[in-house]
Amino acid sequence: MLRVGLLGAGRIGQVHAKNIHLDARSTLVAVSDFVPDAAGALAGRYDAAVRTTEEIIADDTIDAVLIATSTDTHADLIEKAAAAGKAVLCEKPIDLSLERALACQAATRDAKRPIMLGFNRRFDPNFKALKAGFDAGEIGKGELLAVTSFDPAPPPPSYVKVSGGLFRDMAIHDFDVACWIFGAVPERVSAVGASLVDPEIGALGDVDTAVTTLHFADGRIAVIKNSRRAAYGYDQRVELLGSEGLLAVGNVNETTVARALAAGVIGARPEHFFLERYARAYVAEWSGFVAAALGEAEVPVSVTDGVNALAIAEAAAASVKSGAAVAVTG
Amino acid sequence: MLRVGLLGAGRIGQVHAKNIHLDARSTLVAVSDFVPDAAGALAGRYDAAVRTTEEIIADDTIDAVLIATSTDTHADLIEKAAAAGKAVLCEKPIDLSLERALACQAATRDAKRPIMLGFNRRFDPNFKALKAGFDAGEIGKGELLAVTSFDPAPPPPSYVKVSGGLFRDMAIHDFDVACWIFGAVPERVSAVGASLVDPEIGALGDVDTAVTTLHFADGRIAVIKNSRRAAYGYDQRVELLGSEGLLAVGNVNETTVARALAAGVIGARPEHFFLERYARAYVAEWSGFVAAALGEAEVPVSVTDGVNALAIAEAAAASVKSGAAVAVTG
Amino acid sequence: MLRVGLLGAGRIGQVHAKNIHLDARSTLVAVSDFVPDAAGALAGRYDAAVRTTEEIIADDTIDAVLIATSTDTHADLIEKAAAAGKAVLCEKPIDLSLERALACQAATRDAKRPIMLGFNRRFDPNFKALKAGFDAGEIGKGELLAVTSFDPAPPPPSYVKVSGGLFRDMAIHDFDVACWIFGAVPERVSAVGASLVDPEIGALGDVDTAVTTLHFADGRIAVIKNSRRAAYGYDQRVELLGSEGLLAVGNVNETTVARALAAGVIGARPEHFFLERYARAYVAEWSGFVAAALGEAEVPVSVTDGVNALAIAEAAAASVKSGAAVAVTG
Amino acid sequence: MLRVGLLGAGRIGQVHAKNIHLDARSTLVAVSDFVPDAAGALAGRYDAAVRTTEEIIADDTIDAVLIATSTDTHADLIEKAAAAGKAVLCEKPIDLSLERALACQAATRDAKRPIMLGFNRRFDPNFKALKAGFDAGEIGKGELLAVTSFDPAPPPPSYVKVSGGLFRDMAIHDFDVACWIFGAVPERVSAVGASLVDPEIGALGDVDTAVTTLHFADGRIAVIKNSRRAAYGYDQRVELLGSEGLLAVGNVNETTVARALAAGVIGARPEHFFLERYARAYVAEWSGFVAAALGEAEVPVSVTDGVNALAIAEAAAASVKSGAAVAVTG
């Protein structure tokens, strides 16, 4: 039984708390949050204690911590928890600064227990089935990967301001998907972006619509389309063209109901946003972490994976500015 | 080159005239219609002559006639044209009376040239692909066939009055599909019907909504759903369950365009009605007839096929009244 | 908090035990099974006690029992548990005999706490969305309902022998769906069936392939297709034609992955069988029962609903034999 | 009646000859080809004369010419035919050299009769429906356009050698689609390409897999994915994200038949290649040209459209080499 401390009781912390509770091999023992009431409410739901982050990290009876705090605290907490001998599952990204992420990578290189990044797509049953089919040779050699990744609605400017921008905040998931599927890190990145959805996002120096192209050393190409807005909901699709066919992940829809009316045949919308779309992925992500923390399996997403995705994001942001392809330096 | 006389210049006659003209191996030489202007307009379009039906049948330079007149004239014209040595393609049904159809079958048994009934579904590329896949053993032994056949809107009561009723007029196509796919005629038929779409149809003693079940001697079952109204257009689908899988024909849609909107994902409607849905089938039907008339191939739909479908329709109509399964006597 | 005793620790009992455990408002306190080890294993997983069925029913600290025993014990256990003042959720059917089910209905008419039948389809999010759309008037007046319900593979003859036959065992779910969607019980039933899948099923006097047509008093029609075998998995679809359109529930597939290969575009299979397909339905069913047991909501599926579905099954079995439509007497 | 001379009796010339013949308002009067037998065979099929190109252009009784010769002759023939007062429909591209195309544009600026380029996508009913829905405001303001355009199999190296390369030969269609849908020419282009399909293509200095991103002045983005090989057939899809939704054109499949088997649910392949996929588009293209040639409508695809698409292709090819975004200069 893995004894777990949860750092951060916000929206995603609540998802993880439930999954920790439901997993037969883990138990939630403590919760911290800089808003004590939030920690209290969540801890109460699962018979856990409210503690400070420091107390949780210092507690030798706690095996693992799940870091679901704000991004600017991730790297510090990873380092502290690793130093205290904890297994760590940290929400992406490691940090908004590639330099800081690299330092964190260096500092935790010799950690005794697994450190895992929370890239949820890797645990989605559909993405996993595409990856498995590809690895099994169903479409031969991979050539051209295309990711569509649109959010249902843009975040408020206050969020955009601290988000690190579309590439570090949102596209980073898709960059990780590309690296994971191709089993490689691209050499160069070219990107184009614009603020078409919300002028305030543009005023903050960010983009809300972007296309990023990843050039792999052996010629393979990945292209990622991002938008902060899709009126019909969360659009999360992947297509991989190979020498012998194409594998595609379609959206997960709210229902399988179709309405045939005079206006056309109306199918359901995709699941609205990531909490619904990736609900099953969060369960599998946690169980993958538990297996790694218990020493039964390799850690499925490493700090290096987090560094690589961030390096691509940094290159993409630079490419939008320069108009030229930018080398990825991870 | 097959020289063809067309009897009947109405809506379906016009479709056939165009296909006769476009087929490289047939030419439209004469058109008759009880409305001389209709015959004239159509003949003019294709450099054909306007003639009386009698003249066309008597003309030894004409090889084939296409009968696209009103149903009550079909049996007579088939018999006369066959007697005059013409190859004949006649629109379904042979007659509204099974007795009369049987007489026509007897009278034409020794016809020298092919007589073919116009069951268009057999020439639709999708229905043909299902039939071919089934015959090739793709789903093993056939067990349960389901036909969905809904018109977009009910015909006017004036048409219903002379139509012979839903079973003889509309479901007869689906009965033929079942016999064709299974390669057999059912032993018994049970049907239930109601007038739910238009009370005037009920007042005329007809139904506008029906389910017919065909029982084949070896236990196989076919079920046919009919409605005179589908707000979204012409619904023409078939599903065949076999021992090793299921083959399904979906609708042919107006476009492949989908609209993802806040209201859902909206696909195109099915092609609106039979002229659009079966446009390609009419072309293939004609070319199938030409091949038979030129002695290159068996006639693809025989008078016996027409008699069988009518016998099922008669049994279905009787079953709605009696509530019991009715034997098919063809 | 609803304190629950579970009668029966078999496959479906295990599903329910998990859902009782996961629901925040219920707790599993005791399990009985005629195989003590089965009860012990399941009870151990959820910190519940192993008790006899009699002890559970007699225990005043237990609020509710879930009956997941063999069918022949259902009616007795419903009556005993109801007499002991328990809220009851019983797996379908009440009994294989309509007479016995009617007696059970009479005996429990004045039960103080809710008695609910486990018709899982009513709690499936897709079926519920169809029902909600229909009730909201999206397709106008309902006319023609079609249910496709195929199992992936036939049960062993030993099961068929005690199952009550295809209509009472399998189609009964679909009969309930029809009554639930239309909000009415059909007047008459006609059915045709055959043994095409497994000759042993036929040798036992049962059918494995069937089409049942339900005639409602106002002319509406429902048609149900059943087969004990679909090589591609569990096929569970519904289509409802109304005056202004059609509502359809499609299958729930294992993934949203498509493979475009030289052989065609291959989509995922449907979820394999009822435990997967209706996993979410079982969760919602239990939470619906909890709400009823706590007095917050009407019981969503009543004993009368169970009697009606059984009456239809009995009529269908009689119709297969007689070839005539049979009146439903519930 | 438009009297037409056809220059070029190859594969695409044969398609056009048939459509000229079938259109009620045009007639094929002469055919030329540098292989006299090819011209003769085609002319014979439609009662047309075999003539030299020069004779056709000089013949005052011929109203229009259709240029279906090899690419290197296009610009010259456009100029000569225009100078002779003919209406012209020329297969794309105008030339492989942007400079030559610009010269042709200048030389024909004052042509008295319409000159039209054969960009077939604009006449496909599905692409047209997307464009019409977008123009009607169905998805609000356009933001991000994505074109998938894969050929079923790579052309032989001999063709690649004279093709002008993937961008000028194949992607040029997609560049025109982007300009047409957005009603604008992009400012800059970035592209990445590789030879992953056939090393011989790479040896010739060409790519067979590419992603091109078009940057429009107002921030809108179009991204085009090209591959010379898709094992499942011709993949021709478009998706347009707008402020209020997404419009998507799906593939046109060979049939609507699905096979549900143990291996999954298998749908039909897309139509194999352009002759099948765009068969209806060629008919509509010709009828659009006839209307323009008869002075009833604007020319639907102008020489300027051809120049713009070529300018984008040139920029894309340059961007692959430089790694930087390249300005479009048309």
PDB file of C-alpha atoms in Angstrom, chain B residues 21-22 125-127 129-130 132-133 138-139 244-262 271 277 280, chain D residues 21-22 125-127 129-130 132-133 138-139 244-262 271 277 280:
ATOM      1  CA  HIS B  21     -29.041   7.886 -74.592  1.00  0.00           C
ATOM      2  CA  LEU B  22     -25.836   7.810 -72.543  1.00  0.00           C
ATOM      3  CA  PRO B 125     -23.313  -0.291 -55.924  1.00  0.00           C
ATOM      4  CA  ASN B 126     -23.756  -0.506 -52.151  1.00  0.00           C
ATOM      5  CA  PHE B 127     -26.417  -3.209 -52.168  1.00  0.00           C
ATOM      6  CA  ALA B 129     -21.256  -4.864 -52.566  1.00  0.00           C
ATOM      7  CA  LEU B 130     -23.191  -6.309 -49.618  1.00  0.00           C
ATOM      8  CA  ALA B 132     -21.066  -9.798 -53.201  1.00  0.00           C
ATOM      9  CA  GLY B 133     -19.455  -9.836 -49.755  1.00  0.00           C
ATOM     10  CA  GLU B 138     -17.360 -12.794 -45.612  1.00  0.00           C
ATOM     11  CA  ILE B 139     -19.869 -13.273 -42.803  1.00  0.00           C
ATOM     12  CA  GLU B 244     -19.241 -14.724 -38.696  1.00  0.00           C
ATOM     13  CA  GLY B 245     -20.225 -11.079 -38.725  1.00  0.00           C
ATOM     14  CA  LEU B 246     -22.548  -8.428 -40.049  1.00  0.00           C
ATOM     15  CA  LEU B 247     -22.674  -6.622 -43.388  1.00  0.00           C
ATOM     16  CA  ALA B 248     -24.383  -3.256 -43.462  1.00  0.00           C
ATOM     17  CA  VAL B 249     -25.309  -0.810 -46.217  1.00  0.00           C
ATOM     18  CA  GLY B 250     -25.506   2.753 -44.942  1.00  0.00           C
ATOM     19  CA  ASN B 251     -27.294   5.664 -46.500  1.00  0.00           C
ATOM     20  CA  VAL B 252     -25.777   7.639 -49.347  1.00  0.00           C
ATOM     21  CA  ASN B 253     -25.469  11.203 -48.095  1.00  0.00           C
ATOM     22  CA  GLU B 254     -25.717  14.457 -49.998  1.00  0.00           C
ATOM     23  CA  THR B 255     -22.131  15.394 -49.126  1.00  0.00           C
ATOM     24  CA  THR B 256     -19.291  14.263 -46.874  1.00  0.00           C
ATOM     25  CA  VAL B 257     -19.339  17.596 -45.054  1.00  0.00           C
ATOM     26  CA  ALA B 258     -19.676  17.684 -41.268  1.00  0.00           C
ATOM     27  CA  ARG B 259     -20.321  20.766 -39.194  1.00  0.00           C
ATOM     28  CA  ALA B 260     -19.067  20.719 -35.616  1.00  0.00           C
ATOM     29  CA  LEU B 261     -21.038  23.370 -33.792  1.00  0.00           C
ATOM     30  CA  ALA B 262     -22.077  24.084 -30.247  1.00  0.00           C
ATOM     31  CA  GLU B 271     -29.906  11.774 -50.638  1.00  0.00           C
ATOM     32  CA  ARG B 277     -30.340   7.848 -54.195  1.00  0.00           C
ATOM     33  CA  ARG B 280     -26.275   5.251 -60.330  1.00  0.00           C
TER      34      ARG B 280
ATOM     35  CA  HIS D  21     -19.773  15.337 -75.158  1.00  0.00           C
ATOM     36  CA  LEU D  22     -22.259  14.861 -72.341  1.00  0.00           C
ATOM     37  CA  PRO D 125     -19.655  19.066 -54.353  1.00  0.00           C
ATOM     38  CA  ASN D 126     -18.137  18.498 -50.910  1.00  0.00           C
ATOM     39  CA  PHE D 127     -15.495  21.218 -51.102  1.00  0.00           C
ATOM     40  CA  ALA D 129     -20.499  22.760 -49.647  1.00  0.00           C
ATOM     41  CA  LEU D 130     -17.762  23.594 -47.140  1.00  0.00           C
ATOM     42  CA  ALA D 132     -20.713  27.716 -49.127  1.00  0.00           C
ATOM     43  CA  GLY D 133     -21.261  26.962 -45.440  1.00  0.00           C
ATOM     44  CA  GLU D 138     -21.980  28.892 -40.331  1.00  0.00           C
ATOM     45  CA  ILE D 139     -18.753  28.851 -38.340  1.00  0.00           C
ATOM     46  CA  GLU D 244     -18.117  29.367 -34.005  1.00  0.00           C
ATOM     47  CA  GLY D 245     -17.287  25.848 -35.094  1.00  0.00           C
ATOM     48  CA  LEU D 246     -15.546  23.616 -37.567  1.00  0.00           C
ATOM     49  CA  LEU D 247     -16.440  22.566 -41.104  1.00  0.00           C
ATOM     50  CA  ALA D 248     -14.937  19.344 -42.387  1.00  0.00           C
ATOM     51  CA  VAL D 249     -14.938  17.574 -45.742  1.00  0.00           C
ATOM     52  CA  GLY D 250     -14.501  13.836 -45.366  1.00  0.00           C
ATOM     53  CA  ASN D 251     -13.327  11.380 -47.964  1.00  0.00           C
ATOM     54  CA  VAL D 252     -15.660  10.010 -50.605  1.00  0.00           C
ATOM     55  CA  ASN D 253     -15.714   6.261 -50.095  1.00  0.00           C
ATOM     56  CA  GLU D 254     -16.143   3.504 -52.629  1.00  0.00           C
ATOM     57  CA  THR D 255     -19.333   2.267 -50.975  1.00  0.00           C
ATOM     58  CA  THR D 256     -21.349   2.796 -47.815  1.00  0.00           C
ATOM     59  CA  VAL D 257     -20.892  -0.834 -46.840  1.00  0.00           C
ATOM     60  CA  ALA D 258     -19.481  -1.716 -43.421  1.00  0.00           C
ATOM     61  CA  ARG D 259     -18.343  -5.155 -42.340  1.00  0.00           C
ATOM     62  CA  ALA D 260     -18.508  -5.907 -38.623  1.00  0.00           C
ATOM     63  CA  LEU D 261     -16.189  -8.824 -38.046  1.00  0.00           C
ATOM     64  CA  ALA D 262     -14.169 -10.241 -35.190  1.00  0.00           C
ATOM     65  CA  GLU D 271     -12.199   6.377 -53.887  1.00  0.00           C
ATOM     66  CA  ARG D 277     -12.689  11.002 -56.502  1.00  0.00           C
ATOM     67  CA  ARG D 280     -18.270  14.717 -60.500  1.00  0.00           C
TER      68      ARG D 280
END
